[in-house]
Tab-separated table of C-alpha atoms and ligand atoms in Angstrom:
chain	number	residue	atom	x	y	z
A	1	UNK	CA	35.675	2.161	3.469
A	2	UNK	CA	32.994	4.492	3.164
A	3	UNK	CA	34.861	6.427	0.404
A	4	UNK	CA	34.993	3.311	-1.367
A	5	UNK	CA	31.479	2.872	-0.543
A	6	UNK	CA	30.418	5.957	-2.136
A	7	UNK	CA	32.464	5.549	-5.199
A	8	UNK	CA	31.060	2.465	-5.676
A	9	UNK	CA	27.499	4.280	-5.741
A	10	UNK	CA	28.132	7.080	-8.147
A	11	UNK	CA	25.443	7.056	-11.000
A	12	UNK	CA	25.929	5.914	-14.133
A	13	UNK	CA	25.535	8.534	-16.943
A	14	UNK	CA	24.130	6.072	-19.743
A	15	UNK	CA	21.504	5.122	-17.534
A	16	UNK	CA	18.162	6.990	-18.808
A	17	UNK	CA	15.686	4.307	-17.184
A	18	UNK	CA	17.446	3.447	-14.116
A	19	UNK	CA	16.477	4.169	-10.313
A	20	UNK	CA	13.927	7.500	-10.266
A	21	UNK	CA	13.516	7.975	-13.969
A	22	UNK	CA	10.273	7.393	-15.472
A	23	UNK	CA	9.394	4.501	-17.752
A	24	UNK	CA	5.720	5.002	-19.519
A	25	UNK	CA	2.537	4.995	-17.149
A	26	UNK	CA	3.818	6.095	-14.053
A	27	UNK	CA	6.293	9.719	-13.176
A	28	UNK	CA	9.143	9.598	-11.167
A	29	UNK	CA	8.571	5.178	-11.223
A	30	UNK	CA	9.906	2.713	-13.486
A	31	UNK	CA	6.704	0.878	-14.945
A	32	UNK	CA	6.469	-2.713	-15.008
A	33	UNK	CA	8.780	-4.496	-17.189
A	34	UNK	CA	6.673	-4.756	-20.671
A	35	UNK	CA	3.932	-2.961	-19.921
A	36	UNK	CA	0.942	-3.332	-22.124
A	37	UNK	CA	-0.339	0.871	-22.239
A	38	UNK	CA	3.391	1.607	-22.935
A	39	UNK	CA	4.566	3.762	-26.064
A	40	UNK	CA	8.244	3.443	-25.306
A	41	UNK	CA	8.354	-0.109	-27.122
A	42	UNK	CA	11.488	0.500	-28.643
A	43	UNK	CA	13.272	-3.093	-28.855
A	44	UNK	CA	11.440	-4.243	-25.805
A	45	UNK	CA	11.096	-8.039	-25.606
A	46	UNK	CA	7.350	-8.622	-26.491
A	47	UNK	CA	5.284	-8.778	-22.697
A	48	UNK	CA	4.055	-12.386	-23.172
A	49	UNK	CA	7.717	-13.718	-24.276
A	50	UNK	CA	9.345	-12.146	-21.707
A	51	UNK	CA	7.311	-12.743	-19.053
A	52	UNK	CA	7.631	-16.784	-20.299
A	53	UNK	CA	11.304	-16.551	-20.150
A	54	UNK	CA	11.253	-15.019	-17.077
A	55	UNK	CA	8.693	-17.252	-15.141
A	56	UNK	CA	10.805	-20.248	-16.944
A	57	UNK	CA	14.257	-19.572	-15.992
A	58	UNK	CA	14.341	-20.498	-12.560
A	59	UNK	CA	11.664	-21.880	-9.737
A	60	UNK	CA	9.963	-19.026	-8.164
A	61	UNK	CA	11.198	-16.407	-10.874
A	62	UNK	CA	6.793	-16.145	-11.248
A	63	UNK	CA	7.272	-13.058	-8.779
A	64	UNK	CA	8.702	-11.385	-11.172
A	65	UNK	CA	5.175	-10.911	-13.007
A	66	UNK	CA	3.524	-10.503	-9.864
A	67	UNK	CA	5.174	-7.618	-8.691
A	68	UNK	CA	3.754	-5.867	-11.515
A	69	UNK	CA	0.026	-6.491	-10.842
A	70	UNK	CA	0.555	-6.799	-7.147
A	71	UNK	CA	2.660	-3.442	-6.281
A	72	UNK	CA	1.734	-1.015	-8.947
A	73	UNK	CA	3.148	2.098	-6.996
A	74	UNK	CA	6.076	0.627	-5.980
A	75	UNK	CA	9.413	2.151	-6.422
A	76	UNK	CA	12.725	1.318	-5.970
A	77	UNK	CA	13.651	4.926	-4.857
A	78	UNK	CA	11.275	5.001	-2.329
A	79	UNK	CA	11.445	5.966	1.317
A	80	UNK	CA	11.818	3.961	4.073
A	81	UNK	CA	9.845	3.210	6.525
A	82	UNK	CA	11.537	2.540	9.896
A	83	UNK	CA	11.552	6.497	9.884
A	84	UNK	CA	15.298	6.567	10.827
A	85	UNK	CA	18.458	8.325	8.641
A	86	UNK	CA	21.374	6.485	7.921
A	87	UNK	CA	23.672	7.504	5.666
A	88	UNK	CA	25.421	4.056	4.434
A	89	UNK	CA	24.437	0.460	4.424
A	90	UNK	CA	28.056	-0.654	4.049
A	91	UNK	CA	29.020	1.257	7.359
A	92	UNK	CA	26.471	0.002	9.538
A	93	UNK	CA	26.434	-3.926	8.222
A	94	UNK	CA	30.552	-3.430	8.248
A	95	UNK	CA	30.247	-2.718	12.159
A	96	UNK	CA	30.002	-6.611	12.499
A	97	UNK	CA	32.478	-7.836	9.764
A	98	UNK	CA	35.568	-5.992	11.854
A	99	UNK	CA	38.189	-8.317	11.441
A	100	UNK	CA	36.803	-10.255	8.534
A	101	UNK	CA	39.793	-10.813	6.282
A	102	UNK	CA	41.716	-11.171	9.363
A	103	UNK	CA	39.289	-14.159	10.495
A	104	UNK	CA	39.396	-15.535	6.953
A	105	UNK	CA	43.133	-15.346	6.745
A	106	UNK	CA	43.000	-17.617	10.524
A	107	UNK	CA	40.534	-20.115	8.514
A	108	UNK	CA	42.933	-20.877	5.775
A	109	UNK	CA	45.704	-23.039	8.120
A	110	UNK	CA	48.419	-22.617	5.830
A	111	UNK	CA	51.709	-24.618	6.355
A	112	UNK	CA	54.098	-23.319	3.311
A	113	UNK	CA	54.708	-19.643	2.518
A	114	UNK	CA	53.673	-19.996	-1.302
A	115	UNK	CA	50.244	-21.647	-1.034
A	116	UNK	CA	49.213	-18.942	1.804
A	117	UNK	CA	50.477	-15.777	-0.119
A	118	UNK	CA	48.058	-17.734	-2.748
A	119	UNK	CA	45.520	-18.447	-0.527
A	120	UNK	CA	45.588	-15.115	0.880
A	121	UNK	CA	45.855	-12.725	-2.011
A	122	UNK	CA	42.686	-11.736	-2.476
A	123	UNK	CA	41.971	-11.370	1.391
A	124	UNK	CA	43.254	-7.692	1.279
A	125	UNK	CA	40.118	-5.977	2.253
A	126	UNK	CA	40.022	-4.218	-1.470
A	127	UNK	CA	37.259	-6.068	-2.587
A	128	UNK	CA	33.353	-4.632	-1.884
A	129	UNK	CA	32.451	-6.866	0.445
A	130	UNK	CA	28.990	-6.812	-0.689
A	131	UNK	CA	28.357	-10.373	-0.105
A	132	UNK	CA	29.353	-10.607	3.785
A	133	UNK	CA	27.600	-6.699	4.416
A	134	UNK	CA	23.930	-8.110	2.802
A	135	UNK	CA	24.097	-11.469	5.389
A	136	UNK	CA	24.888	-9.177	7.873
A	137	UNK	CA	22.576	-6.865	7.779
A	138	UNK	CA	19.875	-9.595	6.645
A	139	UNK	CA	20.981	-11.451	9.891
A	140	UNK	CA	20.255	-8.196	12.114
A	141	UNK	CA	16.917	-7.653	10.126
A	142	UNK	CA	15.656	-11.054	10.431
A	143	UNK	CA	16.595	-11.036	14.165
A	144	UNK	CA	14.877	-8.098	15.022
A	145	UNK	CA	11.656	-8.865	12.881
A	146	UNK	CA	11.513	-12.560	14.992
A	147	UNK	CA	12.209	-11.250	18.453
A	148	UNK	CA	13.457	-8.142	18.610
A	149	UNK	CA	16.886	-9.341	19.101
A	150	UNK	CA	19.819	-6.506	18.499
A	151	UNK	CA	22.129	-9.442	18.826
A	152	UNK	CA	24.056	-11.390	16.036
A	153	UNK	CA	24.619	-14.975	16.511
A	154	UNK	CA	28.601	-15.867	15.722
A	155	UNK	CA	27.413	-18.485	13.625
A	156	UNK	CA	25.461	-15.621	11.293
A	157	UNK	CA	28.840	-13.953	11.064
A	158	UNK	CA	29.833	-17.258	10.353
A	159	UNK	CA	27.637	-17.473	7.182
A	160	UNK	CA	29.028	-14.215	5.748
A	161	UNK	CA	32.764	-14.746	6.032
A	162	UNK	CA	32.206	-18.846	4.570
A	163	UNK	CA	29.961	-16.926	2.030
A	164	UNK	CA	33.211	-14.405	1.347
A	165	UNK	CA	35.373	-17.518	1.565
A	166	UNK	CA	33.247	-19.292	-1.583
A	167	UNK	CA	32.793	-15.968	-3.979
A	168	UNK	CA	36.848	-15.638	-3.418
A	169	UNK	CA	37.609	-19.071	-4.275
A	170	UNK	CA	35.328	-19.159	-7.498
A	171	UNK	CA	37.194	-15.994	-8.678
A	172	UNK	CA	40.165	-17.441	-8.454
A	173	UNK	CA	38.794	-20.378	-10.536
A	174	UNK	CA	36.729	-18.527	-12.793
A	175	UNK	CA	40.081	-16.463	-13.819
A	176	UNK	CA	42.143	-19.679	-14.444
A	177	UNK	CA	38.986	-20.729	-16.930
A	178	UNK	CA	38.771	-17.138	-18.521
A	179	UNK	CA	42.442	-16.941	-18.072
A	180	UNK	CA	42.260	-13.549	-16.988
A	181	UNK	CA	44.924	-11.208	-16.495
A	182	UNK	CA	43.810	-8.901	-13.922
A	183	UNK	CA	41.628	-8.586	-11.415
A	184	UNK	CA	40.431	-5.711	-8.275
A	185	UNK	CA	43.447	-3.625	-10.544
A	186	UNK	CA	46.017	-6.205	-9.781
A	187	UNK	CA	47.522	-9.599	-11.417
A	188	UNK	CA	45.285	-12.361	-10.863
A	189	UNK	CA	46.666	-15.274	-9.202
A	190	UNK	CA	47.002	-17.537	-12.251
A	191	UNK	CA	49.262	-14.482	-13.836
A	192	UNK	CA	51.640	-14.705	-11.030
A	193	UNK	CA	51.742	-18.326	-9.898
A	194	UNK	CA	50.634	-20.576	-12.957
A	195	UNK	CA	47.337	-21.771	-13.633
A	196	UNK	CA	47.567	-25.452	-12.088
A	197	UNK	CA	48.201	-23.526	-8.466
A	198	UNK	CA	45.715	-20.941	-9.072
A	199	UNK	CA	43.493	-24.127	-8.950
A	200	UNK	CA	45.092	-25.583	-5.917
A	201	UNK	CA	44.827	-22.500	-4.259
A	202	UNK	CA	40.948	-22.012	-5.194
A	203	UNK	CA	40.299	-25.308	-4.030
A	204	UNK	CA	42.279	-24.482	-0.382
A	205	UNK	CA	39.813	-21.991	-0.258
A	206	UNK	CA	36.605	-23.413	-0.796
A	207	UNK	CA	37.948	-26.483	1.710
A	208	UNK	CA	38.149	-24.101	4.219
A	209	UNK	CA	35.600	-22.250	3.668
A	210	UNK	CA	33.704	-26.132	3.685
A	211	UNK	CA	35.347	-26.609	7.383
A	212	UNK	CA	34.001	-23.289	9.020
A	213	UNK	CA	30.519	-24.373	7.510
A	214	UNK	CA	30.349	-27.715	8.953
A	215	UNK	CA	31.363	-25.685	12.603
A	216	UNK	CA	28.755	-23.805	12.085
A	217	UNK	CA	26.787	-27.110	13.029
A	218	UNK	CA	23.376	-26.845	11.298
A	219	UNK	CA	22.640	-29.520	8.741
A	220	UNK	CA	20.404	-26.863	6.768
A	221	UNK	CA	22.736	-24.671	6.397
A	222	UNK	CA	25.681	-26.785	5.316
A	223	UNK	CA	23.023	-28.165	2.774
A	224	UNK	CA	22.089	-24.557	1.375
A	225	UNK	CA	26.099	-23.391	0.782
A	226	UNK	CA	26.265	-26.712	-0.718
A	227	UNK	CA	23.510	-26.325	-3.003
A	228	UNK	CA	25.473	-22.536	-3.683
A	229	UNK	CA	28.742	-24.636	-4.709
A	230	UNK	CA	26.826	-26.856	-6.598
A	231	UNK	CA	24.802	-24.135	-8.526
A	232	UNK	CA	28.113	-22.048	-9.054
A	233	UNK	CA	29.616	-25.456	-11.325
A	234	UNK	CA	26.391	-25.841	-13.171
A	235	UNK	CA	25.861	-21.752	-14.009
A	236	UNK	CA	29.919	-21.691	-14.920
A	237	UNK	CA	28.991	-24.666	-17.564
A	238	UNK	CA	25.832	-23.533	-18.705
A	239	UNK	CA	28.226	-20.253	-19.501
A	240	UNK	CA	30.284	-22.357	-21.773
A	241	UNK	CA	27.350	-23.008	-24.269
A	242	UNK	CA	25.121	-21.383	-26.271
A	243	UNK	CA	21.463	-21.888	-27.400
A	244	UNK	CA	20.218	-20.957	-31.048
A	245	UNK	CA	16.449	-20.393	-30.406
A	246	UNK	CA	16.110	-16.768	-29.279
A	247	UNK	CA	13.843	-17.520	-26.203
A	248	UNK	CA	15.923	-20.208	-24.730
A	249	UNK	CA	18.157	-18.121	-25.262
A	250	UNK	CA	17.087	-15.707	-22.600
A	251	UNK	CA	16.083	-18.336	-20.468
A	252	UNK	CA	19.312	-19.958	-20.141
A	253	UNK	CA	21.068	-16.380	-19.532
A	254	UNK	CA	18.718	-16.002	-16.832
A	255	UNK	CA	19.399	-19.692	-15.317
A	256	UNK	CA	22.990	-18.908	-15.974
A	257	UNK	CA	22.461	-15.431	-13.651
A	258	UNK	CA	20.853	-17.241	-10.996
A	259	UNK	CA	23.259	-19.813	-10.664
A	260	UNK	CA	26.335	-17.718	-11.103
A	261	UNK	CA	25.884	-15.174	-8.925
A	262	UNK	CA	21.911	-14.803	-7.134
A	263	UNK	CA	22.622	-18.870	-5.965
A	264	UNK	CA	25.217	-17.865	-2.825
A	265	UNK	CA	23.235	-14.487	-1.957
A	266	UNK	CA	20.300	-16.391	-2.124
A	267	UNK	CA	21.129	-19.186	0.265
A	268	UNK	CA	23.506	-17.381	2.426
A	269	UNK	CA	20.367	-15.068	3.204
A	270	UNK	CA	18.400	-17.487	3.768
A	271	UNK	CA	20.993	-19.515	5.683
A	272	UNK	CA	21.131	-16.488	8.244
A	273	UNK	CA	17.759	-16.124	8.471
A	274	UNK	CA	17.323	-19.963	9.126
A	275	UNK	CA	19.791	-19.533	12.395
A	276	UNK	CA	18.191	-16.405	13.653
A	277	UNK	CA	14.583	-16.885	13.067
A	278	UNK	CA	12.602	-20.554	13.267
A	279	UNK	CA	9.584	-19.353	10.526
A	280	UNK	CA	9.605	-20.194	7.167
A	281	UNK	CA	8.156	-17.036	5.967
A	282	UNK	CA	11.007	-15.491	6.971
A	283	UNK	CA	13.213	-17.970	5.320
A	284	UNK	CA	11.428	-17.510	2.197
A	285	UNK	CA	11.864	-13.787	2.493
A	286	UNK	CA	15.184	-14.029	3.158
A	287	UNK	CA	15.876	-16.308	0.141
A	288	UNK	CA	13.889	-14.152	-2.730
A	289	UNK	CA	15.676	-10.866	-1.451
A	290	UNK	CA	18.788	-12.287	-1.966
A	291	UNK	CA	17.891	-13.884	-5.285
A	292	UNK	CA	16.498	-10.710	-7.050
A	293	UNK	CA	19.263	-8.273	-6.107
A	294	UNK	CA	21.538	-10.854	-6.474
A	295	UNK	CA	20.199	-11.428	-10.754
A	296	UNK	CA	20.369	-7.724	-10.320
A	297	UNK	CA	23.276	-7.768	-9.082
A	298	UNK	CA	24.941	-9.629	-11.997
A	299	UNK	CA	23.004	-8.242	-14.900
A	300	UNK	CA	24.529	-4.686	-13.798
A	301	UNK	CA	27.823	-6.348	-13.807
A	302	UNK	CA	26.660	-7.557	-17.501
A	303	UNK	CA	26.038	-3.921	-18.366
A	304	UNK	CA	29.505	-2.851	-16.897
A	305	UNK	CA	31.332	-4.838	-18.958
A	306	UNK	CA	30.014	-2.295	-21.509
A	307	UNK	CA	30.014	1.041	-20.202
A	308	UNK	CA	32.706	0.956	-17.807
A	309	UNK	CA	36.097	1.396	-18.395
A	310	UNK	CA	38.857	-1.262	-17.199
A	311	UNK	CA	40.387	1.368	-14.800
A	312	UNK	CA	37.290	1.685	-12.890
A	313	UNK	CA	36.187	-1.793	-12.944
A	314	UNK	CA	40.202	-3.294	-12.393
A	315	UNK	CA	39.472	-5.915	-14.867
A	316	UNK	CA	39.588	-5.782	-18.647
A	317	UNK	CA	35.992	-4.675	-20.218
A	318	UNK	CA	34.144	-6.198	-23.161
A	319	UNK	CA	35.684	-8.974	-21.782
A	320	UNK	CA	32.412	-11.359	-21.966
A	321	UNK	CA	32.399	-10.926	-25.942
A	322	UNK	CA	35.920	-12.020	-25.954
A	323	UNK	CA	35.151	-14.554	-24.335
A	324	UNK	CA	32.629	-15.836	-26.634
A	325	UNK	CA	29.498	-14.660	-23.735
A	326	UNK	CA	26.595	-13.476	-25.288
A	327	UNK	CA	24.956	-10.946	-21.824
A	328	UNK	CA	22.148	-9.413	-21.570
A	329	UNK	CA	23.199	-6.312	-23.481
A	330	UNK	CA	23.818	-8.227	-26.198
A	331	UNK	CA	20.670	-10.641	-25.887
A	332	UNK	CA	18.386	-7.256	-26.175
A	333	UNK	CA	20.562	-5.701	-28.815
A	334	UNK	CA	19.894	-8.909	-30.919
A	335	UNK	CA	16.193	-8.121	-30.897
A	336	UNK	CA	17.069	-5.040	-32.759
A	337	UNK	CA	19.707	-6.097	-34.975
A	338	UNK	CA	19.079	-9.605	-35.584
A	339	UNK	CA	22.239	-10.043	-38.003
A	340	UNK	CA	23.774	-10.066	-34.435
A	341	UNK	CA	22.593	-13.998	-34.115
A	342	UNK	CA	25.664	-15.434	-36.334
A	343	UNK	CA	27.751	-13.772	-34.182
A	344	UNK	CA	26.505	-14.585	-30.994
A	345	UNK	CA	25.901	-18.790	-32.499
A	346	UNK	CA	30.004	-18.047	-33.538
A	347	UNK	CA	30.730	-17.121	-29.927
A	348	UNK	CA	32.088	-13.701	-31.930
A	349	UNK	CA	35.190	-15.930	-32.960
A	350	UNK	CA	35.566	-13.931	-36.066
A	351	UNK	CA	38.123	-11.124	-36.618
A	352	UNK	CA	36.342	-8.296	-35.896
A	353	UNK	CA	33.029	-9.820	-34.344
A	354	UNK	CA	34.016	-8.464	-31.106
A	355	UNK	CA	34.166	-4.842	-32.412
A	356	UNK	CA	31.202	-5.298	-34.584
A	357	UNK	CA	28.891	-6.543	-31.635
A	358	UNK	CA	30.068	-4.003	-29.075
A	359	UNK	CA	28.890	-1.001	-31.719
A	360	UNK	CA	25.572	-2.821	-32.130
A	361	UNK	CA	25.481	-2.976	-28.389
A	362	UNK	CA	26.070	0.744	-27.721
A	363	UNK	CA	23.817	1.523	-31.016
A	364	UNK	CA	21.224	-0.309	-29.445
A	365	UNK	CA	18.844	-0.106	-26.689
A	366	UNK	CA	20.598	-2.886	-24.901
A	367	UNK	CA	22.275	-1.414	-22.221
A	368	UNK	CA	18.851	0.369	-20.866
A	369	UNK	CA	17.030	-2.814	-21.227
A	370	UNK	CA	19.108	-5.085	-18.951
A	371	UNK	CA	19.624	-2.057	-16.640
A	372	UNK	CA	15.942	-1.964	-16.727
A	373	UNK	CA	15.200	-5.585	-16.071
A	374	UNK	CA	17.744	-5.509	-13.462
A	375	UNK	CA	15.746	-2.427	-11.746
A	376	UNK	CA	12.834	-4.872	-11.594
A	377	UNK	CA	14.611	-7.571	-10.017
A	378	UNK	CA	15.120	-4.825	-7.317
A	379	UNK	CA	11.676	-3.528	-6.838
A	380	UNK	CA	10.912	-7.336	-6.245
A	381	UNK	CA	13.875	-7.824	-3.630
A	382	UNK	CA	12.552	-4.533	-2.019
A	383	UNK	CA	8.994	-6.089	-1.953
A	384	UNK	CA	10.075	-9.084	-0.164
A	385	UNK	CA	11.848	-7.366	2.451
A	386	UNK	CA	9.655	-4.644	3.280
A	387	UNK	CA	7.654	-8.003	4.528
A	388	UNK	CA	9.820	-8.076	7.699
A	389	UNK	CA	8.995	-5.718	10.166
A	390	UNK	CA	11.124	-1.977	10.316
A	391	UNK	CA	14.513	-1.766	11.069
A	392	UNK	CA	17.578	0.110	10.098
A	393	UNK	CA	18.935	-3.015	9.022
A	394	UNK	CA	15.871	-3.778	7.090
A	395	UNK	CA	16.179	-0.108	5.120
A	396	UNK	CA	19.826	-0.180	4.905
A	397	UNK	CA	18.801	-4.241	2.725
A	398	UNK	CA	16.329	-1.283	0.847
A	399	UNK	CA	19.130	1.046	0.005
A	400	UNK	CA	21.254	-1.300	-0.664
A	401	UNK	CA	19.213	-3.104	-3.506
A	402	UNK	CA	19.073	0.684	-4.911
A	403	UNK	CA	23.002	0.374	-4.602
A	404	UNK	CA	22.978	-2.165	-6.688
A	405	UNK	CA	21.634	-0.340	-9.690
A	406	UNK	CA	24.192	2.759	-9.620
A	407	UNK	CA	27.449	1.087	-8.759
A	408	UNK	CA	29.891	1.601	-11.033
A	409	UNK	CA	32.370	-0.492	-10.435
B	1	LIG	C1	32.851	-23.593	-6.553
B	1	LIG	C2	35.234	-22.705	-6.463
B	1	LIG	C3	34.022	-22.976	-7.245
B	1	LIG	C4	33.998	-22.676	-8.576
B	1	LIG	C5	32.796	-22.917	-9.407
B	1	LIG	C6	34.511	-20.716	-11.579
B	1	LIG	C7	33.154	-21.058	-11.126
B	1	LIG	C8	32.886	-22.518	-10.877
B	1	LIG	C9	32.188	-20.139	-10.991
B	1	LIG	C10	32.408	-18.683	-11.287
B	1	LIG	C11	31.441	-17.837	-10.539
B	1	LIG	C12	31.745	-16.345	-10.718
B	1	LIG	C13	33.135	-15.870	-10.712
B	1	LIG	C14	30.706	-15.506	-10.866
B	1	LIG	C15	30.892	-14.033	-11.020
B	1	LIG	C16	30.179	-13.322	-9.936
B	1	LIG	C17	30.573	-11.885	-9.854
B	1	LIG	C18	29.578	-10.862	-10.331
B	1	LIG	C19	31.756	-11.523	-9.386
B	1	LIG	C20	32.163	-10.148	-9.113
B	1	LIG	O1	31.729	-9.856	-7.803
B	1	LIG	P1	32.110	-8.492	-7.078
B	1	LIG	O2	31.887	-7.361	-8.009
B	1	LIG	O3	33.664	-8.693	-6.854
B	1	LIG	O4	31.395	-8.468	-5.775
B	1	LIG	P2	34.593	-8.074	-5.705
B	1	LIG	O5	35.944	-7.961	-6.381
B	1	LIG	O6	34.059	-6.748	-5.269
B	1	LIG	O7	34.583	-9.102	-4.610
């Protein structure tokens, strides 16, 4: 585990404004996103637009623009507090997932041999687990910051292997719709069993995953992962169109982000921090950590698709422009190479669009700019949770937002 761990943490070489390099105004820091006094302006979205998209694309995405003015020497590379060394967040949160794919595996009830070798597939312990180790850890944090509890509920643990349950299910779904090949470095389950099974088997998932949520007993809660299913439909369809004004553009990325991916980290924070914890600060904490590293999160999985290769990542790359996707790399390369807007209305359906918008992707300034925006996502999730009061757990939710920027796979 903890060689995987570190793997997944290596630093990325393309990244020249990522976690302790200096953006304009402020050494060793990454300035705020847009800054007025800066000189480095090169293909930045303009400060007012992009703070409109931003504040537009989903409720509560104003804190974005607050950090800013609110935090100025914040840093994502900053120490911690609680004073005490740990070396990995995915160690200590991984102390209470022992037996997780074994307890998923006992959730699934299968009757016939095909349907749980489905079902089960993915269970096999090689994927990060970074869902399950963030409601972990948030569960210990928010614990400890409401009563000094060092004990986990079960029905917290609960929250992180239904929350494992759901991402696993919409991968299966979400490769039936892409009609991937491979994924984690193997087949995917539509490659192996058919696509109408791959969607059976997706769907056995996420029932499950629906019974151990209603056990868990807590209307909230079963109403938050609900919400998370909900959101994870609507950002997959938003994915299948595109918008032709520039801004919306953005916008609907953004929505797309949240939705896809920041929705079940979101909600299974605060879903945690709900059971452990009866204020609704701390819910509210809970919630906008999880949504800004989780929009992090993704748009560093946007920027993979560009920089990584398919061996590291175990899935094909450039595989959002073949599938029509226009990412954030591609949304800020369009600012500087606005012949790029054809393409991107085309879905890049043309021979040779694909090609063609990858070089104007890695010509452009595209790659630094989402890594960037995705660094201030982070700064944001670190200033919510340094709300809580100090804990391992609570630096080990720091370092792991700083993770999230320098994973490579
Ligand atoms: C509700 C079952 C269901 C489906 C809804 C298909 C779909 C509709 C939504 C797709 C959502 C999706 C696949 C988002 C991608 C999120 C993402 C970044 C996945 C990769 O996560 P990692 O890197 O994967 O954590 P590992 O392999 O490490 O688990």
């Amino acid at each position: 585990m903890a060689m995987r761990w570190s793997c997944w943490r290596r630093g990325c070489p393309w990244r020249p404004a990522a976690v302790g390099s200096s953006r304009p105004g402020r050494p060793g820091c990454a300035g705020p996103l847009g800054t007025r006094a800066t000189s480095d302006t090169r293909a930045q979205i303009p400060y007012f637009s992009l703070m409109k998209i931003l504040t537009s694309a989903s409720p509560n995405m104003h804190s974005i623009s607050q950090v800013h003015h609110r935090t100025p020497a914040m840093c994502c590379c900053s120490q911690t507090q609680s004073g005490e060394k740990y070396s990995d967040p995915f160690k200590l949160g991984w102390r209470d997932l022992k037996g997780l794919y074994e307890d998923i595996r006992k959730e699934l009830h299968i009757s016939t041999r095909e349907l749980k070798d489905m079902s089960e597939y993915y269970f096999d312990g090689k994927g990060k687990a970074f869902r399950p180790i963030i409601v972990v850890l948030m569960a210990r944090a928010c614990n400890i910051h409401h009563n000094n509890s060092r004990d986990m509920q079960a029905s917290q643990r609960s929250v992180a292997l239904v929350a494992e349950m759901i991402h696993t299910a919409t991968l299966v779904h979400d490769d039936v719709i892409d009609d991937a090949s491979s994924r984690r470095g193997k087949h995917t389950v539509n490659k192996i069993w058919g696509e109408q099974k791959a969607v059976l088997a997706g769907d056995l998932i996420l029932s499950a995953a629906s019974i151990a949520l209603a056990r868990i007993g807590n209307t909230a809660v079963v109403s938050m992962l609900a919400q998370v299913i909900e959101d994870l439909v609507r950002g997959e369809f938003l994915q299948l169109g595109s918008k032709e004004n520039e801004n919306e553009r953005f916008a609907h990325y953004l929505e797309k982000t949240f939705k896809k991916t920041a929705s079940l980290i979101a909600n299974s924070c605060k879903a945690v921090s709900v059971l452990g914890c009866p204020d609704p600060v701390v819910h509210e904490i809970a919630y906008q950590y999880g949504k800004n590293v989780g929009i992090a999160f993704q748009l560093i999985d946007d920027v993979l698709d560009f920089t990584s290769c398919s061996d590291q990542m175990g899935k094909p790359t450039s595989a959002d422009l073949k599938l029509g996707i226009a990412t954030g790399p591609v949304l800020f390369a369009c600012q500087q190479f606005p012949e790029m807007n054809a393409m991107i209305m085309r879905r890049f359906s043309l021979p040779g669009d694909v090609d063609r918008a990858r070089q104007y992707v890695l010509q452009s300034d595209g790659v630094q700019q989402t890594t960037y925006l995705a660094q201030q996502y982070c700064h944001e999730a670190v200033r919510e949770i340094r709300k809580l009061r100090p804990s391992t757990e609570r630096d080990a939710l720091i370092q792991l937002s700083e993770s999230v920027l320098t994973r490579d796979k």
